[in-house]
PDB file of C-alpha atoms and ligand atoms in Angstrom:
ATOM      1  CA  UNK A 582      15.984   0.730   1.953  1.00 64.00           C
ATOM      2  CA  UNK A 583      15.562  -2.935   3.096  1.00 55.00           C
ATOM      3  CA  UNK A 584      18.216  -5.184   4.570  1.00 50.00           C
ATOM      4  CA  UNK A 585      22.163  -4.979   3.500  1.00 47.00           C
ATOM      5  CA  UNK A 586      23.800  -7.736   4.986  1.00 43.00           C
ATOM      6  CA  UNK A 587      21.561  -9.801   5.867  1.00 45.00           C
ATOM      7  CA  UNK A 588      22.862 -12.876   3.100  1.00 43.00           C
ATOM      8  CA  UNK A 589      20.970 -15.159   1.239  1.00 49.00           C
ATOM      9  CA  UNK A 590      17.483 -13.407   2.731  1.00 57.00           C
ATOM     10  CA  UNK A 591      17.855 -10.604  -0.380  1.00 66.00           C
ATOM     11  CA  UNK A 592      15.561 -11.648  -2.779  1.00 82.00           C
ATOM     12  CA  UNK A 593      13.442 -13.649  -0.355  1.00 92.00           C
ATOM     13  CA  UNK A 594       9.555 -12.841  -1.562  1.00 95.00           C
ATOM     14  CA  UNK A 595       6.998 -12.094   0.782  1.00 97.00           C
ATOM     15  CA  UNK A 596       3.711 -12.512  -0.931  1.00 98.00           C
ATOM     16  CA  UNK A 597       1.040 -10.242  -0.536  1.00 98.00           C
ATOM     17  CA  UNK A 598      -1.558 -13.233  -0.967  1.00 98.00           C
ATOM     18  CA  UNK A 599      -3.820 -10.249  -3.289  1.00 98.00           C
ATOM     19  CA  UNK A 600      -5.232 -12.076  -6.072  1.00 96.00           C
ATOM     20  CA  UNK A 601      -2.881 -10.872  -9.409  1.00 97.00           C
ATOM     21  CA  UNK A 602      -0.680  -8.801  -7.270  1.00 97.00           C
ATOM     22  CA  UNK A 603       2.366 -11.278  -6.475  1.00 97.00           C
ATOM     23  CA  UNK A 604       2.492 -12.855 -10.253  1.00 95.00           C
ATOM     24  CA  UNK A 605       3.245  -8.740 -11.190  1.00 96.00           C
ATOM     25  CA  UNK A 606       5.889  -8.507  -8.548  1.00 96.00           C
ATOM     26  CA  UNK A 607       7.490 -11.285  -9.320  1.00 93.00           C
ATOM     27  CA  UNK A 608       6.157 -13.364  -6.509  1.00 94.00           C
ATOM     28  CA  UNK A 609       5.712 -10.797  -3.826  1.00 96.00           C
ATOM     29  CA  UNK A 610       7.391  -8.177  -1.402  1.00 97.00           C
ATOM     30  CA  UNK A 611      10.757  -8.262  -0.828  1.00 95.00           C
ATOM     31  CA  UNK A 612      11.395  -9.832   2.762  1.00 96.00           C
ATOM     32  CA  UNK A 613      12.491  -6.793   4.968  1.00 96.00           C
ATOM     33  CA  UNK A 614      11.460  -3.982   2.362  1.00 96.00           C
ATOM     34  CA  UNK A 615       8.914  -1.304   2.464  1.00 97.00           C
ATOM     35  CA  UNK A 616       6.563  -0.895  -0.301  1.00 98.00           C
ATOM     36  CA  UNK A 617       4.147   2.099  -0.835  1.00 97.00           C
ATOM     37  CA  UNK A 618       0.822   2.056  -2.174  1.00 98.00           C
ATOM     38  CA  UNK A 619      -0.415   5.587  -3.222  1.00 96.00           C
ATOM     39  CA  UNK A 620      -3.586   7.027  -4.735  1.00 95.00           C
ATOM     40  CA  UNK A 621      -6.732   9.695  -4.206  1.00 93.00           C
ATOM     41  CA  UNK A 622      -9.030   8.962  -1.015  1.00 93.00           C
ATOM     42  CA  UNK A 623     -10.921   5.810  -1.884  1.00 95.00           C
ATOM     43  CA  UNK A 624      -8.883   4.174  -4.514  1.00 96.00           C
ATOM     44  CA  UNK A 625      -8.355   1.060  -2.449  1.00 98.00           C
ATOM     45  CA  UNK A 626      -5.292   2.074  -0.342  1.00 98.00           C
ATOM     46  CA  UNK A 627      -6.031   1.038   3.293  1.00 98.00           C
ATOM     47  CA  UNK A 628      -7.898  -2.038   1.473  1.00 98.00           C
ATOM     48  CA  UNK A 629      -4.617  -3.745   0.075  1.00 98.00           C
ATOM     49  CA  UNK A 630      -2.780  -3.476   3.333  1.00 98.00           C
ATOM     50  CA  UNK A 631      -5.591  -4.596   5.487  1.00 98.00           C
ATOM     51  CA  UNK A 632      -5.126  -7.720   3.194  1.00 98.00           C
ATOM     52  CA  UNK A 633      -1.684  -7.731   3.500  1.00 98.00           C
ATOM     53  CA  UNK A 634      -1.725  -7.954   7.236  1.00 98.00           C
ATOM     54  CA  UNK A 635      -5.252 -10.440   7.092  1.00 98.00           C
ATOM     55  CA  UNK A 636      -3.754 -13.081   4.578  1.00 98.00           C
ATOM     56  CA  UNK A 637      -0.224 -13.000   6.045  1.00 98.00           C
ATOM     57  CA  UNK A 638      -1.717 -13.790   9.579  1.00 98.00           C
ATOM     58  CA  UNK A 639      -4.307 -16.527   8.550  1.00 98.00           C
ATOM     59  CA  UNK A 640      -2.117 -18.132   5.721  1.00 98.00           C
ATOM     60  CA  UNK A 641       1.354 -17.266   5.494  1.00 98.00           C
ATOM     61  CA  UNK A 642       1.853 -17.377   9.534  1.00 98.00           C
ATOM     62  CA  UNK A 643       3.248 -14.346   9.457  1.00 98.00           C
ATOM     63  CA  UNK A 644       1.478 -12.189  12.548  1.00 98.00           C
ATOM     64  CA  UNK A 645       0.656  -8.469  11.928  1.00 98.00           C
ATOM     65  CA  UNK A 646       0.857  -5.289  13.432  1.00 98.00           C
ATOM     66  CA  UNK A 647      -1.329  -2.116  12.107  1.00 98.00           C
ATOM     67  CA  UNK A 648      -0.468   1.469  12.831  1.00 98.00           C
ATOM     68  CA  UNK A 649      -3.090   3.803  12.218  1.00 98.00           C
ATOM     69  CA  UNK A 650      -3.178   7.915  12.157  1.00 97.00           C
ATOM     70  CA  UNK A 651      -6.224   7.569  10.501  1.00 92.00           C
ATOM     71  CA  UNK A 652      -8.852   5.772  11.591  1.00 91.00           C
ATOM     72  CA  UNK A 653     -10.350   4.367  14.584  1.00 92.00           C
ATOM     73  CA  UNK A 654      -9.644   0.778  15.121  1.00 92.00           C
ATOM     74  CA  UNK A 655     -13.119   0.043  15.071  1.00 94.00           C
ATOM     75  CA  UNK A 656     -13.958   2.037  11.805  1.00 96.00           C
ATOM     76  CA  UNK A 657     -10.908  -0.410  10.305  1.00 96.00           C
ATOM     77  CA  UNK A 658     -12.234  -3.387  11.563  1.00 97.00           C
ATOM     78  CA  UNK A 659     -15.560  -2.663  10.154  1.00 97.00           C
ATOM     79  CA  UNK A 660     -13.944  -1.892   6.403  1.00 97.00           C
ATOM     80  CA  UNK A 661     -12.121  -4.952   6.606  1.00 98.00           C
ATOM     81  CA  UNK A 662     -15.448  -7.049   7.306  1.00 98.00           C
ATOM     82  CA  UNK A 663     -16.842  -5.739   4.417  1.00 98.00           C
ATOM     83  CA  UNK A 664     -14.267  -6.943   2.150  1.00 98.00           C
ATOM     84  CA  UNK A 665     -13.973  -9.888   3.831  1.00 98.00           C
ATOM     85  CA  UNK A 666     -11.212  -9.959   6.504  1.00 98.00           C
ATOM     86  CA  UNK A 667     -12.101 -10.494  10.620  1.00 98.00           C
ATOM     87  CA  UNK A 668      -9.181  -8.488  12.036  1.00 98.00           C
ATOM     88  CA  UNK A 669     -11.208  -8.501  15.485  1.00 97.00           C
ATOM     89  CA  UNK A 670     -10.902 -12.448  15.419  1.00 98.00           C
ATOM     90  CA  UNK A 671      -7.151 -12.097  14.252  1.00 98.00           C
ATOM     91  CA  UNK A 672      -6.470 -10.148  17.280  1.00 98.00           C
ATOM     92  CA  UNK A 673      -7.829 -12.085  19.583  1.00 98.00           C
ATOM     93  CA  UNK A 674      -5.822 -14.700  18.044  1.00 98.00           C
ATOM     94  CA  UNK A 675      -2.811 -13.221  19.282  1.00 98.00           C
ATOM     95  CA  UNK A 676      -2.522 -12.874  15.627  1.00 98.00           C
ATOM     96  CA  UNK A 677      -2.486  -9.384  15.165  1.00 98.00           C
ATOM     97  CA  UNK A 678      -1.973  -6.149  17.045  1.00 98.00           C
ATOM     98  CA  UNK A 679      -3.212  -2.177  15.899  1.00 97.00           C
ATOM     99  CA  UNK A 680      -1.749   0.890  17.690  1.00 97.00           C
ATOM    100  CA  UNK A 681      -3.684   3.853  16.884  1.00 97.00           C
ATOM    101  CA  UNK A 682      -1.769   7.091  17.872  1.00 96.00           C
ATOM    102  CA  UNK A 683      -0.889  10.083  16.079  1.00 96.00           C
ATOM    103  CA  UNK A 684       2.333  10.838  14.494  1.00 96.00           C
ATOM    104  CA  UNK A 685       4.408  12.693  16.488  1.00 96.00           C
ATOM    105  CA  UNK A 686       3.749  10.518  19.489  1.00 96.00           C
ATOM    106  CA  UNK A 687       4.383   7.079  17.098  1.00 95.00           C
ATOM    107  CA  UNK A 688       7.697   8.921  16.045  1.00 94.00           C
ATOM    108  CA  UNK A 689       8.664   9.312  19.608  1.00 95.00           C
ATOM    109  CA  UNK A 690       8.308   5.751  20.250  1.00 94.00           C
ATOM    110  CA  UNK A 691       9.726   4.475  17.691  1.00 94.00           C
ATOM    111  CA  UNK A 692      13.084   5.791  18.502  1.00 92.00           C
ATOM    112  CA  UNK A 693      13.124   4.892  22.060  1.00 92.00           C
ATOM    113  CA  UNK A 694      14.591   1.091  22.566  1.00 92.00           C
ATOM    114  CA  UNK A 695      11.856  -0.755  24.168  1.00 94.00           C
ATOM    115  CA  UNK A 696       9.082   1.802  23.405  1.00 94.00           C
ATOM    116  CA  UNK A 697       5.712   1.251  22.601  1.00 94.00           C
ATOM    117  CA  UNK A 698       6.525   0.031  18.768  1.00 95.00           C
ATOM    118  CA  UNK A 699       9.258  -2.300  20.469  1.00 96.00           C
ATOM    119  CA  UNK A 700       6.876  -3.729  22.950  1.00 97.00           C
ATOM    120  CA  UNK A 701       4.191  -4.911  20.526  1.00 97.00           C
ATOM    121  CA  UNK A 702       6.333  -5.679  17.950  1.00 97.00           C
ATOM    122  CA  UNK A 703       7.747  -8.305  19.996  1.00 97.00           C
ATOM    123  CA  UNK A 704       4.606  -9.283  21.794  1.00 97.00           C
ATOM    124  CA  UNK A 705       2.957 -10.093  19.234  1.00 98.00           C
ATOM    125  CA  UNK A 706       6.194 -11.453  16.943  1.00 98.00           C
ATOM    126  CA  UNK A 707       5.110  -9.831  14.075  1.00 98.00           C
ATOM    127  CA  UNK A 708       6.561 -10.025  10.542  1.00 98.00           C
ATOM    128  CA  UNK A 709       4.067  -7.840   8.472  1.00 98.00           C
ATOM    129  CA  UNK A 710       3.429  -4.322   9.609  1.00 98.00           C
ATOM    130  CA  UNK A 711       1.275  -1.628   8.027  1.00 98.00           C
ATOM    131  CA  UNK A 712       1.065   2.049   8.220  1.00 98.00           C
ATOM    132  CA  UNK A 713      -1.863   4.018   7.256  1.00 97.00           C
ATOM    133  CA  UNK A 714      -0.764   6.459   6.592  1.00 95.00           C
ATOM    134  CA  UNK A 715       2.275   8.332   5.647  1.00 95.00           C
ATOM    135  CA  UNK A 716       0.480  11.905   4.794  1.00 93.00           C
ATOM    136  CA  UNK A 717      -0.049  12.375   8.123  1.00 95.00           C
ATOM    137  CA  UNK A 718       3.567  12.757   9.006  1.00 94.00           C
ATOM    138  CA  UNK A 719       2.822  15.849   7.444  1.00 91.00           C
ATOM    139  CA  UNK A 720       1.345  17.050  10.663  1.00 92.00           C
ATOM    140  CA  UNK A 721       4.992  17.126  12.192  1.00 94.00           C
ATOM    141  CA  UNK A 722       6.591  19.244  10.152  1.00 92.00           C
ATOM    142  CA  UNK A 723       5.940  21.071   6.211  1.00 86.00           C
ATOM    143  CA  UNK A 724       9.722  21.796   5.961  1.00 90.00           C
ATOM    144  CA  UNK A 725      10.029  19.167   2.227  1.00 88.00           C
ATOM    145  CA  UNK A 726      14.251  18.143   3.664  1.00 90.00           C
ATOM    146  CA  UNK A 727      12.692  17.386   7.560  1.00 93.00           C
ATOM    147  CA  UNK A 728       9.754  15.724   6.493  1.00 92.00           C
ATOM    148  CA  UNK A 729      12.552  13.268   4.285  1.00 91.00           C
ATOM    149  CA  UNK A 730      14.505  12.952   7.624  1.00 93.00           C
ATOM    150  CA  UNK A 731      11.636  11.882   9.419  1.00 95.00           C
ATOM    151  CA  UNK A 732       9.911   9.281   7.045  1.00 95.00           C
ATOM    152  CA  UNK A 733      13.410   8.071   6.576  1.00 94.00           C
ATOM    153  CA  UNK A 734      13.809   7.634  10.777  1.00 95.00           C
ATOM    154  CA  UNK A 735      10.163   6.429  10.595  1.00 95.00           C
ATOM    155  CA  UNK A 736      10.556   3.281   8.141  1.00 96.00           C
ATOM    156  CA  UNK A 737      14.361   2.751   9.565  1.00 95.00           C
ATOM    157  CA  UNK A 738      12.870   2.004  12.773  1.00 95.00           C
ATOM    158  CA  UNK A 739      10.566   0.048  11.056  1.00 96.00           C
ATOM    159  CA  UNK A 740      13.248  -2.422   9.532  1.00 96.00           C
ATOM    160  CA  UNK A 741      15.139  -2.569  12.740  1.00 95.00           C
ATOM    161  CA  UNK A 742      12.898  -5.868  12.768  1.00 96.00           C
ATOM    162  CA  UNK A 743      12.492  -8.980  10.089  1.00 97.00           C
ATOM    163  CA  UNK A 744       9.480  -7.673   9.101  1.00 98.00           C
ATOM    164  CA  UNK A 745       7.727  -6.416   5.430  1.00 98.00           C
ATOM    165  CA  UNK A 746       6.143  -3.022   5.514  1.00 98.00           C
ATOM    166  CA  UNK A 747       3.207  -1.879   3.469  1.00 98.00           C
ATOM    167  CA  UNK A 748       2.837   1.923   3.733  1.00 98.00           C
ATOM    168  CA  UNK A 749       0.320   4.028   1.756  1.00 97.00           C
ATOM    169  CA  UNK A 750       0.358   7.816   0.951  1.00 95.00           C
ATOM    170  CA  UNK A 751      -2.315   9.850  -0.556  1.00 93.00           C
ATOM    171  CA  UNK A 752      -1.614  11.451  -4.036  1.00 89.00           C
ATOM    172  CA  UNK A 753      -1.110  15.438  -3.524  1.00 75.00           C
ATOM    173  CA  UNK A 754      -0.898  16.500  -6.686  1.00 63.00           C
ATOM    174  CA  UNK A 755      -3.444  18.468  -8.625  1.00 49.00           C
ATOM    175  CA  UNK A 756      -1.576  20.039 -11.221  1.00 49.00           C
ATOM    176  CA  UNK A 757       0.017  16.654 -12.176  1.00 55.00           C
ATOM    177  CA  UNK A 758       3.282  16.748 -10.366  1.00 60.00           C
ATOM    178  CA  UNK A 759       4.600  15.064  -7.524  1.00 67.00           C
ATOM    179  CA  UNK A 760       5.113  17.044  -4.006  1.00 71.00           C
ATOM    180  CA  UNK A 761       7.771  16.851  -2.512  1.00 67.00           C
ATOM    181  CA  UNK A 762       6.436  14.870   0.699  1.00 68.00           C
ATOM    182  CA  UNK A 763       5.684  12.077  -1.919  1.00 75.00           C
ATOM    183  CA  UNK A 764       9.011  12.480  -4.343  1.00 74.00           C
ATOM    184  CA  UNK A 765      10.832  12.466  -0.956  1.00 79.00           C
ATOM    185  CA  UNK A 766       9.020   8.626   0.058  1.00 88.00           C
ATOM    186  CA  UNK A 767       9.423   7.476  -3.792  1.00 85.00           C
ATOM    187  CA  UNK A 768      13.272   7.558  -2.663  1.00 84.00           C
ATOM    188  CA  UNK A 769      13.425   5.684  -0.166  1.00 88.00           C
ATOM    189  CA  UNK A 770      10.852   2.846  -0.436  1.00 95.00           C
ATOM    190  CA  UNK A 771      11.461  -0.169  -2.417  1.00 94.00           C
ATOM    191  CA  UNK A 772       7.959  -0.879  -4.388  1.00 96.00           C
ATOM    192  CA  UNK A 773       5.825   1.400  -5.678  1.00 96.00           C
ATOM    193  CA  UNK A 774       1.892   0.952  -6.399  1.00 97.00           C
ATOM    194  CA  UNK A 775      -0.209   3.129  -7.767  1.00 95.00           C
ATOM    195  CA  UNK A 776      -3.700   3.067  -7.617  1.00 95.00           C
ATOM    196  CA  UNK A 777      -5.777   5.671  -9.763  1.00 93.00           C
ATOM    197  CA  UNK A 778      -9.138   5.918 -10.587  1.00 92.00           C
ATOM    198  CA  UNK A 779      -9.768   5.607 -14.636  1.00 89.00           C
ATOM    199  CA  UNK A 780     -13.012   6.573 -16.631  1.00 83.00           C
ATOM    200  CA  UNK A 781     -14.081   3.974 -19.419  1.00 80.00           C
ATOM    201  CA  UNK A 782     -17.264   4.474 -21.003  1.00 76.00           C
ATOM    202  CA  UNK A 783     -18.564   6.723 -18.467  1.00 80.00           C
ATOM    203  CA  UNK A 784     -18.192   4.428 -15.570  1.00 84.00           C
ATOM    204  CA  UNK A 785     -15.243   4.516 -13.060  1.00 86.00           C
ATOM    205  CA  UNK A 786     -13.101   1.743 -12.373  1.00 91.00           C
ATOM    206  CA  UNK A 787     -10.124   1.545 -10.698  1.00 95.00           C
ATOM    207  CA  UNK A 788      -6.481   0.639 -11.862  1.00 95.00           C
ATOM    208  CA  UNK A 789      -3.369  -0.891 -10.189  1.00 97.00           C
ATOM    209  CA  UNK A 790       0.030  -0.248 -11.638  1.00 95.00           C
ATOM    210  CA  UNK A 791       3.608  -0.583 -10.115  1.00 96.00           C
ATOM    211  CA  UNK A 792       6.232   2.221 -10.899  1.00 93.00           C
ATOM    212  CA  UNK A 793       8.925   0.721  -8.962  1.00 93.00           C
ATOM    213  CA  UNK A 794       9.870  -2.841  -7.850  1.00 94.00           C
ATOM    214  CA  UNK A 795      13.779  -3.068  -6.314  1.00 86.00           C
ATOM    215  CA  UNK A 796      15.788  -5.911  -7.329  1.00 67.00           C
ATOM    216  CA  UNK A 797      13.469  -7.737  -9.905  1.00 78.00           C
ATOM    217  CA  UNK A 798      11.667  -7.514 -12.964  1.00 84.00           C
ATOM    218  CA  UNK A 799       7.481  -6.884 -12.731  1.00 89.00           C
ATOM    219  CA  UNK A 800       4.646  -6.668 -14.696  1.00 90.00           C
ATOM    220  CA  UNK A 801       4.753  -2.686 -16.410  1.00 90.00           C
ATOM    221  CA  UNK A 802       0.844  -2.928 -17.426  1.00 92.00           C
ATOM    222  CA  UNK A 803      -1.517  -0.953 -16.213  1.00 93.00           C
ATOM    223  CA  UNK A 804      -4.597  -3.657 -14.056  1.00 95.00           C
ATOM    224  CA  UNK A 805      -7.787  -3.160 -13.405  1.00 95.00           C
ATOM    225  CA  UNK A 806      -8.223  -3.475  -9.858  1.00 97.00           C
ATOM    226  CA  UNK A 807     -11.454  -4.703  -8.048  1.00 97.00           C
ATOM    227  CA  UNK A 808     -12.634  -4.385  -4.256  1.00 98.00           C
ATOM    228  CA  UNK A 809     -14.903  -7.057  -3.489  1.00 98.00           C
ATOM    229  CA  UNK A 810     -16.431  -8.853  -0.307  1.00 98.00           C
ATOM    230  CA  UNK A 811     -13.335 -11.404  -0.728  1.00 98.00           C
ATOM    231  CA  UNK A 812     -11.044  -8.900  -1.240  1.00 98.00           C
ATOM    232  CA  UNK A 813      -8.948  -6.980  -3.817  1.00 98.00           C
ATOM    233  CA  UNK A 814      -8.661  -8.620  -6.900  1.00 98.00           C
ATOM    234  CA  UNK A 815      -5.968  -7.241  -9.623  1.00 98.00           C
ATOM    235  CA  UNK A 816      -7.101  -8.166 -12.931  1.00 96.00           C
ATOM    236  CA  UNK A 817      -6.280  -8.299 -16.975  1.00 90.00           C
ATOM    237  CA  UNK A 818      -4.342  -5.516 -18.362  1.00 89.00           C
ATOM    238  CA  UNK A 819      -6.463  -2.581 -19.846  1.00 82.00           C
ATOM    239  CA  UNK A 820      -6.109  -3.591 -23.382  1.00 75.00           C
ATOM    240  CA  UNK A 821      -6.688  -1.432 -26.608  1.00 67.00           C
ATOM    241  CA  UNK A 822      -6.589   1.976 -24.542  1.00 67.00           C
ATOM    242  CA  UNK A 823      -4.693   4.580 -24.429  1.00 66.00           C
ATOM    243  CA  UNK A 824      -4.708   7.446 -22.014  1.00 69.00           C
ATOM    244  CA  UNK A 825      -4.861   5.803 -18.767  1.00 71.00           C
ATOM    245  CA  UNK A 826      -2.983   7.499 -16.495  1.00 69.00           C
ATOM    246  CA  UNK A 827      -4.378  10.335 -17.568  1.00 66.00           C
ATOM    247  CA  UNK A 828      -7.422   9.079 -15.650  1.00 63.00           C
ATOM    248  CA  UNK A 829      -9.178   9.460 -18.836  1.00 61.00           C
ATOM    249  CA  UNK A 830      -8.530   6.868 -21.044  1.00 63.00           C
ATOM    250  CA  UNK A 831      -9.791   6.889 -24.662  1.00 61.00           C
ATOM    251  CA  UNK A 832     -10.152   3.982 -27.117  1.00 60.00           C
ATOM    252  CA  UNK A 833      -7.427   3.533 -29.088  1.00 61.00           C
ATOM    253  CA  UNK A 834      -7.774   4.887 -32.819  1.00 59.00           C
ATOM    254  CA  UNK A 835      -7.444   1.524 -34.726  1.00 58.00           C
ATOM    255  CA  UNK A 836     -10.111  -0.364 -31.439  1.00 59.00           C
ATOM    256  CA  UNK A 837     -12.289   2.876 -32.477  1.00 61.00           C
ATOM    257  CA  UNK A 838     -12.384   2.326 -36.262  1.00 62.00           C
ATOM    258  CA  UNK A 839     -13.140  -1.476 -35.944  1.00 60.00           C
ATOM    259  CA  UNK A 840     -16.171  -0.526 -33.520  1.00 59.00           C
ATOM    260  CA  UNK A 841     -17.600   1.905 -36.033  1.00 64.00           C
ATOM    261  CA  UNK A 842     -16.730  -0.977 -38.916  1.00 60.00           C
ATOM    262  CA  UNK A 843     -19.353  -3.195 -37.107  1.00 58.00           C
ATOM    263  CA  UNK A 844     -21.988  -1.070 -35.918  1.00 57.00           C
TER     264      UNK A 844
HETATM  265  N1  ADP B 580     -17.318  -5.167  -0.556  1.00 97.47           N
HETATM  266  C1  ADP B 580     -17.000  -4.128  -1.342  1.00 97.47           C
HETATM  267  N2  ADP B 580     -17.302  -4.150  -2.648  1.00 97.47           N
HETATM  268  C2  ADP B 580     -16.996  -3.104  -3.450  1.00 97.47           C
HETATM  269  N3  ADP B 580     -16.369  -2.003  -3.034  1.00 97.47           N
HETATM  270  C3  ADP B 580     -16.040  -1.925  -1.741  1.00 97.47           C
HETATM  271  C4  ADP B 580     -16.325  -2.973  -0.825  1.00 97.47           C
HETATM  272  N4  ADP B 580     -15.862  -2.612   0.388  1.00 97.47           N
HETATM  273  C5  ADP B 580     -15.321  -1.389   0.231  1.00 97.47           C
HETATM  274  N5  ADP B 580     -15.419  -0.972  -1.043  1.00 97.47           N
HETATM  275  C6  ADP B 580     -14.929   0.303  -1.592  1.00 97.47           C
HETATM  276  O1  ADP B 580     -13.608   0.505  -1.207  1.00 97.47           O
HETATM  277  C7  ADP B 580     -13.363   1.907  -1.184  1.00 97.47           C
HETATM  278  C8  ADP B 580     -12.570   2.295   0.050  1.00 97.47           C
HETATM  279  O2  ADP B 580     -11.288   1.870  -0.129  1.00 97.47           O
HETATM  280  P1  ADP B 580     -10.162   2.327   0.880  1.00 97.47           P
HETATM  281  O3  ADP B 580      -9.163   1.248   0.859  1.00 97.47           O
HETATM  282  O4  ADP B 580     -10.716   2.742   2.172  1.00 97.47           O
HETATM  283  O5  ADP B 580      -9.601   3.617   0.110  1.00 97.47           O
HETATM  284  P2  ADP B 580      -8.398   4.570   0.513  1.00 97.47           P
HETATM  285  O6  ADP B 580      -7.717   3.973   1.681  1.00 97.47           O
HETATM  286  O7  ADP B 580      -7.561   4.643  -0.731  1.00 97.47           O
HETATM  287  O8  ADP B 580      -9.028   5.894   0.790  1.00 97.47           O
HETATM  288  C9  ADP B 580     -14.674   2.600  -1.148  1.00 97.47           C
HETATM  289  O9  ADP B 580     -14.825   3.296  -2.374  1.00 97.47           O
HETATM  290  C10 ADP B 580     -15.666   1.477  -1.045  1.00 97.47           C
HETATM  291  O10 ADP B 580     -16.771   1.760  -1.832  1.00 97.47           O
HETATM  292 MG1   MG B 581      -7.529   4.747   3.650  1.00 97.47          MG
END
């Protein structure tokens, strides 16, 4: 997806202003792209786009607009205090607009010139929008070739504008592959993130990888992520482990020996 045509503006970066995200992605977003951040319920999803839209409004002057199937805009606002972001002030700032709705309605909207999306879009001249979340398009229709249609019409009518989309999707899988709502979205976007939980030593932390980054080179480690009152913070590389992404990493055999060596 993103922008043909529009010269010079291609690799223009858009930086997500996380702490260790934009040095992996080669300094950010790409202007006019849509980038996907997918994991299981409570990896951190709706927490890295909340500070996408809360660090492009208060400093990269780039106003935001929220879409939300998911949550109440008050139940948002209150998870974004408590990593450290006032959306409520941002709004009232003129900074930042959310449209909570459901799908098919958004959908509707989206496709009609001067609908709903058009209207605040332009009223509150954003450049950064995010959409949480993706799954729910689900709701509209099960049928794996419509649902591609429609996230494709979706996230088109999304770049109609000069703005940078952060989407998220919830991992299906159980038995370890892919549906086909998700494969379907992999397509199209430009940046894939991954967010997974990982067990180390009993404990669960969580880890931040991207699978796909258009038209540059990024950081292939696998992070550890943080959420923290001051936000998401992406971290050092898991180092001397193998086993990761099987959400059950183990320490690597020669780490192991050396352990045992100095007990
Ligand atoms: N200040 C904080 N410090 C540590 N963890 C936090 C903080 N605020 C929220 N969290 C954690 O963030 C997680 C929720 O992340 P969220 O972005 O809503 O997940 P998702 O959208 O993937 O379901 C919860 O597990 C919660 O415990
Ligand atoms: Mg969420």
């Amino acid at each position: 997806m993103g922008a043909p045509g529009k010269g010079g503006m291609d690799n223009q970066r858009v930086p997500t202003g996380i702490t260790g995200l934009d040095e992996m992605l080669g300094g950010g977003l790409l202007f006019n792209s849509v980038a996907v951040v997918k994991g299981a319920p409570g990896t951190g999803k709706s927490c890295v786009g909340m500070e996408f839209i809360s660090r492009g409004a208060s400093e990269y002057g780039e106003n935001g607009l929220i879409i939300t199937f998911e949550e109440f805009p008050r139940q948002l606002y209150r998870d974004a205090v408590s990593i450290g972001f006032d959306l409520r002030a941002l709004e009232q700032e003129g900074k930042l607009r959310t449209i909570f709705t459901t799908p098919a309605v958004f959908l509707r909207e989206i496709q009609q010139p001067g609908g709903i999306f058009d209207r605040t879009i332009e009223e509150v001249s954003a450049r950064r929008v995010f959409v949480d979340s993706m799954t729910q398009l689900e709701r509209i229709t099960q049928d794996p070739v419509q649902l591609r249609e429609i996230m494709y019409t979706f996230l088109n009518g999304l770049l109609r504008y000069e703005i940078t989309a952060v989407v998220t999707q919830e991992d299906a899988f159980i038995t370890g592959n892919m549906s086909v709502a998700e494969a379907g979205l992999s397509y199209i976007v430009d940046t894939i993130i991954q967010l997974r939980y990982v067990e180390i030593s009993s404990s669960i932390d969580r880890a931040l990888f991207v699978l796909k980054h258009r038209a540059s080179d990024h950081d292939k480690r696998i992070r550890r992520m943080t959420i923290t009152s001051q936000g998401v913070k992406v971290e050092a590389a898991f180092e001397g482990r193998e086993g990761i992404l099987s959400g059950n990493p183990y320490i690597t055999r020669r780490l192991k020996k050396a352990e045992e060596f100095f007990k």
